[in-house]
mmCIF file of C-alpha atoms and ligand atoms in Angstrom:
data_model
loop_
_atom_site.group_PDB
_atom_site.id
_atom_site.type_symbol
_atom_site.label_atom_id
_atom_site.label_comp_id
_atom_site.label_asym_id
_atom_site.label_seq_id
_atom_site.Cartn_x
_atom_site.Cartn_y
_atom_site.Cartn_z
ATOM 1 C CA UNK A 12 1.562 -25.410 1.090
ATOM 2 C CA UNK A 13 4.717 -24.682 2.471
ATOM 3 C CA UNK A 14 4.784 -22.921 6.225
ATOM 4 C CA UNK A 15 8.200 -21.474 7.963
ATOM 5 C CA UNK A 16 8.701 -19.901 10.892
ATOM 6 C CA UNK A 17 8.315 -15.749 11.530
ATOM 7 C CA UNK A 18 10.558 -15.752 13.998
ATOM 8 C CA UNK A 19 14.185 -15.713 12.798
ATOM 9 C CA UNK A 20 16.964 -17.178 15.414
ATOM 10 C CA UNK A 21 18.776 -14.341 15.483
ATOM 11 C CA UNK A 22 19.314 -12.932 19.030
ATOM 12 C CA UNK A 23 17.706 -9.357 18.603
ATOM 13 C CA UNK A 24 18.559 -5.820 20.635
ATOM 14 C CA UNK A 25 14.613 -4.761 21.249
ATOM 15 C CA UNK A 26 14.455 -0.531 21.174
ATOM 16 C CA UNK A 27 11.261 1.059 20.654
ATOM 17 C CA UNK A 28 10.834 3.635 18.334
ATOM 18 C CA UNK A 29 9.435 6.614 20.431
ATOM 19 C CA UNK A 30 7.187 7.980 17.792
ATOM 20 C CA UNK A 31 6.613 11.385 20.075
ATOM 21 C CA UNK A 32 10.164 12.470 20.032
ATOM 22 C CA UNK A 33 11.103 11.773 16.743
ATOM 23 C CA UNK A 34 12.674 13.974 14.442
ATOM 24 C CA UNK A 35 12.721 13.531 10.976
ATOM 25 C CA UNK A 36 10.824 11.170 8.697
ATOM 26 C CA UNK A 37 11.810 10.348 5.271
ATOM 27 C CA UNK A 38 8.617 8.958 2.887
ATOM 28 C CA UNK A 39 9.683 7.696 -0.270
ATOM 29 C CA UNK A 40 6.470 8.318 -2.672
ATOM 30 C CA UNK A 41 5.239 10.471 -0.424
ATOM 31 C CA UNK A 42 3.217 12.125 -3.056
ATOM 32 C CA UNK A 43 0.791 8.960 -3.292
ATOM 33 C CA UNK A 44 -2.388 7.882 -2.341
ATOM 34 C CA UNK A 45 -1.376 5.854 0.772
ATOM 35 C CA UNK A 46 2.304 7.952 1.140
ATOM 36 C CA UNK A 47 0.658 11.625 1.130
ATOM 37 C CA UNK A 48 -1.716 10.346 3.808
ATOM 38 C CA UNK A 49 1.397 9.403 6.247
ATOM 39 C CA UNK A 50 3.031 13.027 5.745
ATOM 40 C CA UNK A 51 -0.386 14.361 7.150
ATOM 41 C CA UNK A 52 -0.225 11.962 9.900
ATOM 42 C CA UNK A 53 3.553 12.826 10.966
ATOM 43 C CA UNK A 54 3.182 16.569 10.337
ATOM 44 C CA UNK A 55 0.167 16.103 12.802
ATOM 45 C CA UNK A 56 2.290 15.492 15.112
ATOM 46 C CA UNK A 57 4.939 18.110 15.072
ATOM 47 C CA UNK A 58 7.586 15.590 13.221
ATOM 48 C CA UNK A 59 9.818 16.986 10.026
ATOM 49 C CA UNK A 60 8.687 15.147 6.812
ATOM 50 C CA UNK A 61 10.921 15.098 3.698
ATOM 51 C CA UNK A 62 8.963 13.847 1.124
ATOM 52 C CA UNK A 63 10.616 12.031 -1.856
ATOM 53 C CA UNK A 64 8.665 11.542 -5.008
ATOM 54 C CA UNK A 65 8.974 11.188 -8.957
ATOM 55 C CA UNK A 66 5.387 12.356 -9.911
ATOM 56 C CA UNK A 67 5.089 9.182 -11.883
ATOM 57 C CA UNK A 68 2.063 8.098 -10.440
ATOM 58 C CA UNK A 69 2.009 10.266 -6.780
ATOM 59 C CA UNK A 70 0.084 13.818 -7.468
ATOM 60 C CA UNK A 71 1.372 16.845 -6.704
ATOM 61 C CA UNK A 72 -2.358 17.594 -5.278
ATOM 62 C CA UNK A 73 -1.834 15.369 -2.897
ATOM 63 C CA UNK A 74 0.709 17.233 -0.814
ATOM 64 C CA UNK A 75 -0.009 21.119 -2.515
ATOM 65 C CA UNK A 76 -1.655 22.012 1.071
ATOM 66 C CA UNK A 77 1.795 20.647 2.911
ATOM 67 C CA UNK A 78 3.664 22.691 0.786
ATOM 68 C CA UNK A 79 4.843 25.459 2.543
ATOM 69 C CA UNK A 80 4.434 23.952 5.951
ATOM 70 C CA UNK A 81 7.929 24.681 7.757
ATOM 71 C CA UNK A 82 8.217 21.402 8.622
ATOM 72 C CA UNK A 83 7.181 20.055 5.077
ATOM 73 C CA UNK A 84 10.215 19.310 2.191
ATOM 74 C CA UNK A 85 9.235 17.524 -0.888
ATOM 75 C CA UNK A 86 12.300 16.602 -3.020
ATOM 76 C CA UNK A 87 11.370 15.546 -6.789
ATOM 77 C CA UNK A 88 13.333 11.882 -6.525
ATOM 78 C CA UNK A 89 13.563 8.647 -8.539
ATOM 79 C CA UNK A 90 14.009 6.448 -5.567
ATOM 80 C CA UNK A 91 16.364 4.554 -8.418
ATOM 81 C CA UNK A 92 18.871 6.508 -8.299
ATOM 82 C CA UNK A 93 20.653 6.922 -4.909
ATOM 83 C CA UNK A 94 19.924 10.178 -2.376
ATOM 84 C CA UNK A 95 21.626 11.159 0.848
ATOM 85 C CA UNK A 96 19.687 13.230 3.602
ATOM 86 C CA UNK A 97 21.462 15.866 5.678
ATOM 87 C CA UNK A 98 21.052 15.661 9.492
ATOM 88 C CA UNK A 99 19.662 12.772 11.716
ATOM 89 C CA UNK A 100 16.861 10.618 10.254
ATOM 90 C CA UNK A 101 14.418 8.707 12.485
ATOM 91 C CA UNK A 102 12.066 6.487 10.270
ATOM 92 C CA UNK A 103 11.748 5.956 6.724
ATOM 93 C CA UNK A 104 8.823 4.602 4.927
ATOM 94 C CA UNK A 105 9.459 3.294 1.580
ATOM 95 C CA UNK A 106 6.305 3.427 -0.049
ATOM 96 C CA UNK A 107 7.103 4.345 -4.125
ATOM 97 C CA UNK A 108 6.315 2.093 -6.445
ATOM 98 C CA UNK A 109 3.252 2.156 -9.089
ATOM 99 C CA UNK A 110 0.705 0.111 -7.335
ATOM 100 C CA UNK A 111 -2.135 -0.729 -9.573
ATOM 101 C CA UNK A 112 -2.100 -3.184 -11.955
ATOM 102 C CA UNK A 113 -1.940 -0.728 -15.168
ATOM 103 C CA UNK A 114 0.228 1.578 -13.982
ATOM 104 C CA UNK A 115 2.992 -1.109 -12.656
ATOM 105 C CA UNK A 116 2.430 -3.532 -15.800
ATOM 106 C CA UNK A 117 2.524 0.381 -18.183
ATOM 107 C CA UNK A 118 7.206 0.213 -17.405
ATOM 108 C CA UNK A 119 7.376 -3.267 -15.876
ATOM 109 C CA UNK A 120 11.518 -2.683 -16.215
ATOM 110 C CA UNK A 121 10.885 0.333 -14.176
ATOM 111 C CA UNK A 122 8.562 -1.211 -11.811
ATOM 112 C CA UNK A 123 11.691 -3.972 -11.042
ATOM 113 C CA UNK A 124 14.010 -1.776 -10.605
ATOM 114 C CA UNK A 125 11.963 0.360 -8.429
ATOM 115 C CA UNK A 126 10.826 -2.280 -6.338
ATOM 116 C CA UNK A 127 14.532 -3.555 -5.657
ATOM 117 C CA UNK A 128 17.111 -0.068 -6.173
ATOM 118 C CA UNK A 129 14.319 1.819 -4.294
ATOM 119 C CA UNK A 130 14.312 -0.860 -1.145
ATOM 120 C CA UNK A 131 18.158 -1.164 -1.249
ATOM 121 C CA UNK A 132 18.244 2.740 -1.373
ATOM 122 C CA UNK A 133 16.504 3.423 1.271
ATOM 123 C CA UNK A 134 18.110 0.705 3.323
ATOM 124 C CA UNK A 135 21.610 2.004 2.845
ATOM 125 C CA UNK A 136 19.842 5.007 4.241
ATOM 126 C CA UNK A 137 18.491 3.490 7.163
ATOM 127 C CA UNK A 138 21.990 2.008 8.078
ATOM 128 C CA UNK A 139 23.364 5.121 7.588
ATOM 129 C CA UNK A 140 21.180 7.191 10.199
ATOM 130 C CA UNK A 141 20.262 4.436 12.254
ATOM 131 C CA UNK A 142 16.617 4.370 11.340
ATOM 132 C CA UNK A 143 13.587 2.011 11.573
ATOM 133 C CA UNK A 144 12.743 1.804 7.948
ATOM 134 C CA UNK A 145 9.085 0.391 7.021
ATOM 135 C CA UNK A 146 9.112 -1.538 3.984
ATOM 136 C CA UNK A 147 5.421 -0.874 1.795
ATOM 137 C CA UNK A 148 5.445 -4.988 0.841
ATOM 138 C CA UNK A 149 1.953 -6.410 -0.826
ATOM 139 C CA UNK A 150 -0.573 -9.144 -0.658
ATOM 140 C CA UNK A 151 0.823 -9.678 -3.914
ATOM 141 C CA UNK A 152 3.417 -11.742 -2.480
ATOM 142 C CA UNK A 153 1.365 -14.703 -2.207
ATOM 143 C CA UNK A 154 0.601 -14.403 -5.505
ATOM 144 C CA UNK A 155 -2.514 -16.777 -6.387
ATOM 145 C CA UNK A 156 -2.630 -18.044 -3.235
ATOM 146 C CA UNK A 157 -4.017 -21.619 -2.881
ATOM 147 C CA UNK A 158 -4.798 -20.974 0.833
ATOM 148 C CA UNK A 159 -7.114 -18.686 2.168
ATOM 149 C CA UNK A 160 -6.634 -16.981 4.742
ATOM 150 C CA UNK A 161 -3.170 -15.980 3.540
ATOM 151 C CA UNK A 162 -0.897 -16.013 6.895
ATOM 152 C CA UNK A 163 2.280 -14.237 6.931
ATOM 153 C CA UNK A 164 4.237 -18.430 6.923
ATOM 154 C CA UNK A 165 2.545 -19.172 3.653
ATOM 155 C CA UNK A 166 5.122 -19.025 0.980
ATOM 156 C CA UNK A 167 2.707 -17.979 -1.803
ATOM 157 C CA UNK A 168 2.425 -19.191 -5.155
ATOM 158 C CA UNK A 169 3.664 -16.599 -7.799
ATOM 159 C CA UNK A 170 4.565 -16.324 -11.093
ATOM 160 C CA UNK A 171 8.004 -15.143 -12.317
ATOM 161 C CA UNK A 172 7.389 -14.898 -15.723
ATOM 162 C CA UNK A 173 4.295 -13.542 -16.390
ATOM 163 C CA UNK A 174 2.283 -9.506 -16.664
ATOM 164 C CA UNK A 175 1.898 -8.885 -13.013
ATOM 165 C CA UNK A 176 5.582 -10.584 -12.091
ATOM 166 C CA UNK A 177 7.646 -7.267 -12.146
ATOM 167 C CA UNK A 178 5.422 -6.137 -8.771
ATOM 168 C CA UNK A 179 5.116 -9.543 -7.310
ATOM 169 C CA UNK A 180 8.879 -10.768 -7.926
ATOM 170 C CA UNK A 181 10.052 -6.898 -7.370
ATOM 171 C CA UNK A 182 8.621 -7.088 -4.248
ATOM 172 C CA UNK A 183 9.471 -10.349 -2.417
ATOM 173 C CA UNK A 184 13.054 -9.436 -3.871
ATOM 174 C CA UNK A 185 12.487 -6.080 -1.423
ATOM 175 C CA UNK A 186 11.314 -8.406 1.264
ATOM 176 C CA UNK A 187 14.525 -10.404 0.577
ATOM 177 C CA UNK A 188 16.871 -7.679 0.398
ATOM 178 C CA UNK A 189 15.320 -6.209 3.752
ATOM 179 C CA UNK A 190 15.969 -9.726 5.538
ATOM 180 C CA UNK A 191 19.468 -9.594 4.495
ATOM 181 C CA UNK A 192 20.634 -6.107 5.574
ATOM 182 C CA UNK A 193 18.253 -6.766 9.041
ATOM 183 C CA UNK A 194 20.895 -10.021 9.094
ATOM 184 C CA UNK A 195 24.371 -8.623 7.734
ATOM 185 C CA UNK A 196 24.210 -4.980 9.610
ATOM 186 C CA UNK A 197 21.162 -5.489 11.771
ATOM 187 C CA UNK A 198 19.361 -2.542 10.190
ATOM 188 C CA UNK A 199 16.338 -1.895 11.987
ATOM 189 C CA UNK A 200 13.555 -3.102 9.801
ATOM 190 C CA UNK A 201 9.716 -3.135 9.777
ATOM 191 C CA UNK A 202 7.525 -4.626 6.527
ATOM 192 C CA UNK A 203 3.948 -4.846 6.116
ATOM 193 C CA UNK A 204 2.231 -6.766 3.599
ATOM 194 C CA UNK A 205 -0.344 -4.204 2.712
ATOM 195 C CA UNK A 206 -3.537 -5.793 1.271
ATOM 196 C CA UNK A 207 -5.905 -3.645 -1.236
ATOM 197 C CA UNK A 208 -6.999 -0.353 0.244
ATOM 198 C CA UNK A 209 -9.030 2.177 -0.651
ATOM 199 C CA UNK A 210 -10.007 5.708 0.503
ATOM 200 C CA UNK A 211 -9.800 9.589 -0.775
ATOM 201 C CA UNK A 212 -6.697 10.416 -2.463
ATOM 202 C CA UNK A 213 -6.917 7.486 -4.887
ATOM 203 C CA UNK A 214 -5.885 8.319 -8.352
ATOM 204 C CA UNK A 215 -9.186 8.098 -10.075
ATOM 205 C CA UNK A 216 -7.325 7.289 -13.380
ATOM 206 C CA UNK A 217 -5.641 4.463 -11.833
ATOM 207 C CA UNK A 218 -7.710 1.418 -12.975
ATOM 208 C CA UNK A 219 -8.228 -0.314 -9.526
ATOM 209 C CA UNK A 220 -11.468 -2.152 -8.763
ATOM 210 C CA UNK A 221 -12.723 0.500 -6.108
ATOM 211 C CA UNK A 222 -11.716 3.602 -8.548
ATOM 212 C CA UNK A 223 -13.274 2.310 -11.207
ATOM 213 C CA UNK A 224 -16.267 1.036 -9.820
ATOM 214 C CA UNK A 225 -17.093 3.977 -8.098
ATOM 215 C CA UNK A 226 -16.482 6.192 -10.770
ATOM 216 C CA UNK A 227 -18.256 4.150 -13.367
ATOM 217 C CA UNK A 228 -21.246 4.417 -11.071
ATOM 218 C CA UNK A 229 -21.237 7.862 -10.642
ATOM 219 C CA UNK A 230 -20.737 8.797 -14.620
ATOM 220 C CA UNK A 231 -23.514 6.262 -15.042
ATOM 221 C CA UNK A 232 -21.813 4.422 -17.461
ATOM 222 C CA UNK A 233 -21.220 0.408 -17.348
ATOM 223 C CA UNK A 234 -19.521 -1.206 -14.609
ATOM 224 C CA UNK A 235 -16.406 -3.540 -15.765
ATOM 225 C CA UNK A 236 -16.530 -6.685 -14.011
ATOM 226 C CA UNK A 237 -13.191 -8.541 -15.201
ATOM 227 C CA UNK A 238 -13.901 -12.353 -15.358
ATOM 228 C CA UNK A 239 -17.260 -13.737 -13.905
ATOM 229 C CA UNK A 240 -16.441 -11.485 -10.695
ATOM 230 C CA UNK A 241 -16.161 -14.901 -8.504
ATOM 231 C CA UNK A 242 -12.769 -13.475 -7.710
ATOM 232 C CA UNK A 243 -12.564 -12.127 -3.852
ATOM 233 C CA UNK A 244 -10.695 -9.504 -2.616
ATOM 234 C CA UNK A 245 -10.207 -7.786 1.306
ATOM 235 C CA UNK A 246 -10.996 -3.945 0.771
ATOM 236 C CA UNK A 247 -8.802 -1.814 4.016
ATOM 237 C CA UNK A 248 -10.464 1.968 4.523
ATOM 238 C CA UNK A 249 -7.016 3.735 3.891
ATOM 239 C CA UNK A 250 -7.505 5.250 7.679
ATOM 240 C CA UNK A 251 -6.934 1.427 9.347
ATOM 241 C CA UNK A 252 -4.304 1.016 7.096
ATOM 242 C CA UNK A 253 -2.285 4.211 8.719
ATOM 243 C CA UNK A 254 -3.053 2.864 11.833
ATOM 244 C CA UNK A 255 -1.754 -0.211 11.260
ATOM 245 C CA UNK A 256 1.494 1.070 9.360
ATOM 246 C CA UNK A 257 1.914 3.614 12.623
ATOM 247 C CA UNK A 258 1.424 0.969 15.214
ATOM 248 C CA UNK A 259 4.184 -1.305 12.821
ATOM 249 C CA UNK A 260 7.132 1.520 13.062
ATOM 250 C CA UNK A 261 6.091 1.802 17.026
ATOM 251 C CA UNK A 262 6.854 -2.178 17.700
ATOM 252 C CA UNK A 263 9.846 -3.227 19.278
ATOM 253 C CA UNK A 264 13.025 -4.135 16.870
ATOM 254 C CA UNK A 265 12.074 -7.583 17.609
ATOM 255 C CA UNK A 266 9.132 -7.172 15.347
ATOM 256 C CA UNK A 267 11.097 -7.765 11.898
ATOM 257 C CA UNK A 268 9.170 -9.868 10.118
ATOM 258 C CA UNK A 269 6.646 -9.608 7.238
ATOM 259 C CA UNK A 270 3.385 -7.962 9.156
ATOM 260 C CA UNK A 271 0.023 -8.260 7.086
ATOM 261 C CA UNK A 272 -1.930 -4.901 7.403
ATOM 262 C CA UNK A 273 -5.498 -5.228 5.769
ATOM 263 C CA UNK A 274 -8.950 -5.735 6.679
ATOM 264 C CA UNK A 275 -10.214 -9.361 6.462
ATOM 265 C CA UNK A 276 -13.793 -8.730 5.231
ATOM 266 C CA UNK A 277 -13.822 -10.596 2.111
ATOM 267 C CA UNK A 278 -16.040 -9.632 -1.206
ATOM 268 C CA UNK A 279 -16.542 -11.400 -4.288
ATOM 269 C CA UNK A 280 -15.680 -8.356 -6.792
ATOM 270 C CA UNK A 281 -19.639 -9.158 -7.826
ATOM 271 C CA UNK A 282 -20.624 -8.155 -4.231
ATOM 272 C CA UNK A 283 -18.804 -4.931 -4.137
ATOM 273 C CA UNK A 284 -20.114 -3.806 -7.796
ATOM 274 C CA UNK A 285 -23.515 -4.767 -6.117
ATOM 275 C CA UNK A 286 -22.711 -3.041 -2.818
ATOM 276 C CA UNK A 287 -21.858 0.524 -4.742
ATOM 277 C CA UNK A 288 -25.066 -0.022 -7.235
ATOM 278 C CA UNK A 289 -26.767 0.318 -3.581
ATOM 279 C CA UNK A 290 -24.895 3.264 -2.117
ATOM 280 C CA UNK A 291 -24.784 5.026 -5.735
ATOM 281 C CA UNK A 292 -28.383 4.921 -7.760
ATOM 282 C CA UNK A 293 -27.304 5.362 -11.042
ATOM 283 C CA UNK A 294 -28.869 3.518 -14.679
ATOM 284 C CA UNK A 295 -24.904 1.651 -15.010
ATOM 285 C CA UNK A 296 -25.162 -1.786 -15.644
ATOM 286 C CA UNK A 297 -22.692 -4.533 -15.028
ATOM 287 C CA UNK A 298 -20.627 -5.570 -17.856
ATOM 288 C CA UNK A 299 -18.116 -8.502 -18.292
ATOM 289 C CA UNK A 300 -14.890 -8.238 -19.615
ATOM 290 C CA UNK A 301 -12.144 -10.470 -20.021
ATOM 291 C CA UNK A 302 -10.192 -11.500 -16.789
ATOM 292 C CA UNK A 303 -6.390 -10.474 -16.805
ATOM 293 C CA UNK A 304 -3.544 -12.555 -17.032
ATOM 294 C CA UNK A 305 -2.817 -14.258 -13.225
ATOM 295 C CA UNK A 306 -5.574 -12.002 -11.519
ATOM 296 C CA UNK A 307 -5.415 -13.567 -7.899
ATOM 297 C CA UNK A 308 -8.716 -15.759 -7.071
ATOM 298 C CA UNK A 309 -8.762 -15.256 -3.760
ATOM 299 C CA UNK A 310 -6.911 -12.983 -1.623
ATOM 300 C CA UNK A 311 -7.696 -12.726 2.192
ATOM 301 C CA UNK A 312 -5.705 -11.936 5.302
ATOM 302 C CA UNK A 313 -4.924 -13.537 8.101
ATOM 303 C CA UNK A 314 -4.454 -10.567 10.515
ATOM 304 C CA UNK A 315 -3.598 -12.617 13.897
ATOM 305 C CA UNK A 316 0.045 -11.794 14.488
ATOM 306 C CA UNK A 317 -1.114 -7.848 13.815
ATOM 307 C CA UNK A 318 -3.375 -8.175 16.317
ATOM 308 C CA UNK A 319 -0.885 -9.854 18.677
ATOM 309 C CA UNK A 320 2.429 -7.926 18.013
ATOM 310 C CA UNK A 321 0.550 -4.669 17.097
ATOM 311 C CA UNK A 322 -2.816 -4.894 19.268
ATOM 312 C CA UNK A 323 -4.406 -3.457 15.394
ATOM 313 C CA UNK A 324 -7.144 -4.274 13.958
ATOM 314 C CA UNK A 325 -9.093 -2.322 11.351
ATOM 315 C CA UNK A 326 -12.361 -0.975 11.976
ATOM 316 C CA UNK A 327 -14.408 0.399 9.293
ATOM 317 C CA UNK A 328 -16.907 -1.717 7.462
ATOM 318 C CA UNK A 329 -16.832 -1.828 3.471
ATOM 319 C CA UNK A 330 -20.030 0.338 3.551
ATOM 320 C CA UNK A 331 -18.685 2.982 5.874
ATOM 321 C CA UNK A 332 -15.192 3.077 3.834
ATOM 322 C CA UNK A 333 -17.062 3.300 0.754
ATOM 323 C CA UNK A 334 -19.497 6.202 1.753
ATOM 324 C CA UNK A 335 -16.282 8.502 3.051
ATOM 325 C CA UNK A 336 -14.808 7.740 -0.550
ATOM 326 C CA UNK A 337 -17.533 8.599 -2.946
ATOM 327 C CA UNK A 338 -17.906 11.670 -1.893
ATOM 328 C CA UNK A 339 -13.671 12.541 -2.717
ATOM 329 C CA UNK A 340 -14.930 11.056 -6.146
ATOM 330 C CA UNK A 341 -17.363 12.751 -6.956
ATOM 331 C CA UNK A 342 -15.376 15.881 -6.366
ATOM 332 C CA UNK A 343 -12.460 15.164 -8.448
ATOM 333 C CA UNK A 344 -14.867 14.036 -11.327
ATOM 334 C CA UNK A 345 -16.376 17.636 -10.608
ATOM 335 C CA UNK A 346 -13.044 19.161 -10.508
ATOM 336 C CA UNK A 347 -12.286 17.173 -14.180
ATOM 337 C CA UNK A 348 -15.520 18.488 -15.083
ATOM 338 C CA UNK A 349 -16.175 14.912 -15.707
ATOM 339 C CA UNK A 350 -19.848 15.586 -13.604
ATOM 340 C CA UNK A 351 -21.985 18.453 -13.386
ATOM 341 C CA UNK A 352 -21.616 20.688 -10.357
ATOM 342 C CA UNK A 353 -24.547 19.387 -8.982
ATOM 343 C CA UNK A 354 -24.110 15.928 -9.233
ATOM 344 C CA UNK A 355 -23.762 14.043 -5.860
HETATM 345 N N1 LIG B 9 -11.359 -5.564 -11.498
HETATM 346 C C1 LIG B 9 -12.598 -5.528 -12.123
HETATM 347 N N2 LIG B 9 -12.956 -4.409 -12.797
HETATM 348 C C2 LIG B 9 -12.173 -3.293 -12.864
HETATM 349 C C3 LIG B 9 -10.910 -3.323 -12.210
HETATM 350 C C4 LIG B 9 -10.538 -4.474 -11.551
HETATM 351 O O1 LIG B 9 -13.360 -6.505 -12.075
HETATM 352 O O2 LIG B 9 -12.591 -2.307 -13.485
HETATM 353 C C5 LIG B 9 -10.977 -6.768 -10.756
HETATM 354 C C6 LIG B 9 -9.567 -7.300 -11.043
HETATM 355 O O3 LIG B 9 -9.581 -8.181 -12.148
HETATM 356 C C7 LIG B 9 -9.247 -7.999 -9.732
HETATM 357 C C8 LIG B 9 -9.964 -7.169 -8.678
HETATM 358 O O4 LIG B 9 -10.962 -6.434 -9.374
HETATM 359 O O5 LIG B 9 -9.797 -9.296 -9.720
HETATM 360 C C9 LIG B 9 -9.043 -6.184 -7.950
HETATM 361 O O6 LIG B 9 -8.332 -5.465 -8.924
HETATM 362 P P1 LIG B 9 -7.412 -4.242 -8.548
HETATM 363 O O7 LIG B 9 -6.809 -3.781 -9.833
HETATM 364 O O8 LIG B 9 -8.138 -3.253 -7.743
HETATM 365 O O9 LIG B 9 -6.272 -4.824 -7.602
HETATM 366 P P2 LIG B 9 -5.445 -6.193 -7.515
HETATM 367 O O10 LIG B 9 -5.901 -6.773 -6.218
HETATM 368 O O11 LIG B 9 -5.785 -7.102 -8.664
HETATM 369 O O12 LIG B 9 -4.026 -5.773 -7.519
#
């Protein structure tokens, strides 16, 4: 295991963003699942969102009711390819990339590029304007960890070469990049290692363990268990997670460093498929299939310095998250006409 220091020894300026007088908010992939939520959450509060997305994997229904808010802009944007923004700019969040393991591993050139022309883009932004720009970094960066909890000084143990490399390397090379334009021209940077979370707004299509589960339950048809399902994971209700990434862009400049964001209740994947046989009734039976290439073992986070630097800590069980999700489930398999109208 290899351990080094969060705190950098560079002497740093400490400002404060003051999140009630700011004025405009960039969120790259702002069409997502976690992105679409943070528009709501800054609109909320009388800011100006521009919303940059490619529709790749964010949904149009995720933002159709912000559409023709006057504070609302979405701009149709391969965070690739460079953008400019007129006017001052306050905070961005860079948030696009695919996330799940399908959809990343479908274009893993894309999802490279993405994770490193997307951070530099929106860095050269940030430098531009001035702004605190939040970095969307992953659990994924510790890879397969071989420690447990994973703390923010654990290097990780990833592969470079393998399926899920073009998120895990495209990310720590974001991570990397963000260190060094926070060292050259002192950008103002914030990055949170977000671990799996889950919540309405979820692409039901998008082949994560909670989508699938959940839908698989309510269809009644088998449950996929990858592996024996002795693999753990740390399941965040998307709602902590906003907190968390809120209370990150509020810190002090000094706060720079990698941040995990996630909730530290930790399930054996058997657990949760046992957990949502409970909360759904349905005849679906669990199935084994085989495990993917490098799926993680373990993955569990430490959340000290969060609760330190940020005073956060999530606070919605697994059960509670799970019974605000299933019902946003059941109504998009209505919507799909995937369930009768009368089911759940
Ligand atoms: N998984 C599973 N069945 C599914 C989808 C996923 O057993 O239908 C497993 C997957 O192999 C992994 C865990 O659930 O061990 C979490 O997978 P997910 O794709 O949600 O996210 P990851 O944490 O792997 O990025």
């Amino acid at each position: 295991m290899t351990r080094v220091s969060n705190q950098s020894a560079r002497p740093q300026s400490v400002s404060v963003v003051n999140i009630n007088s700011l004025r405009t908010v960039v969120i790259t992939g702002g069409a997502g699942f976690i992105g679409s939520q943070l528009c709501d959450r800054h609109i909320e509060r009388g800011d100006k969102v521009l919303c940059l997305d490619d529709l790749s994997t964010g949904r149009m229904e995720n933002i159709t009711h912000l559409i023709d808010h006057p504070k609302f802009a979405f701009r149709k944007h391969d965070v690739i390819e460079p953008y400019s923004v007129q006017g001052p700019v306050d905070l961005i969040y860079n948030m696009a990339c695919p996330a799940s393991p399908p959809k990343y591993q479908a274009d893993p050139i894309k999802t490279l590029k993405v994770s490193i022309f997307g951070a530099e883009n929106a860095l050269k932004l940030a430098l531009e304007k001035n702004a605190v720009v939040l970095q969307a970094s992953t659990s994924e960066v510790y890879g397969d960890p071989e420690v447990s909890p994973q703390s923010e000084d654990y290097w990780g143990n990833t592969n470079s070469f393998g399926p899920r490399s073009c998120y895990d390397e495209g990310k720590r090379a974001a991570e990397t990049l963000f260190h060094d334009y926070h060292e050259r021209y002192g950008v103002r940077i914030r990055i949170a290692r977000i671990f799996n979370t889950y919540g309405p707004r979820m692409d039901p299509e998008d082949g994560r363990v909670v989508s699938n589960f959940i839908c698989q339950s309510l269809k009644g048809t088998d449950i996929t268990v990858y592996g024996d399902g002795s693999q753990t994971r740390s399941f965040c209700y998307v709602d902590d997670l906003l907190d968390g990434l809120m209370a990150l862009v509020q810190a002090p400049d000094d706060v720079f460093y990698p941040v995990n964001v996630g909730n530290p209740g930790e399930f054996t994947i058997n657990e949760l498929a046992h957990i949502l046989q409970d909360l759904v009734p349905s005849n679906s039976k669990l199935v084994h299939e085989p495990l993917p290439v490098d799926d993680p073992k373990q993955r569990c986070p430490d959340i000290r310095l969060a609760e330190r630097v940020l005073g956060w800590k999530p606070k919605v069980s697994l059960s509670e998250g799970l019974q605000k999700t299933i019902p946003y489930f059941a109504a998009e398999l209505r919507a799909n006409r995937v369930l009768s109208s009368r089911a759940q």
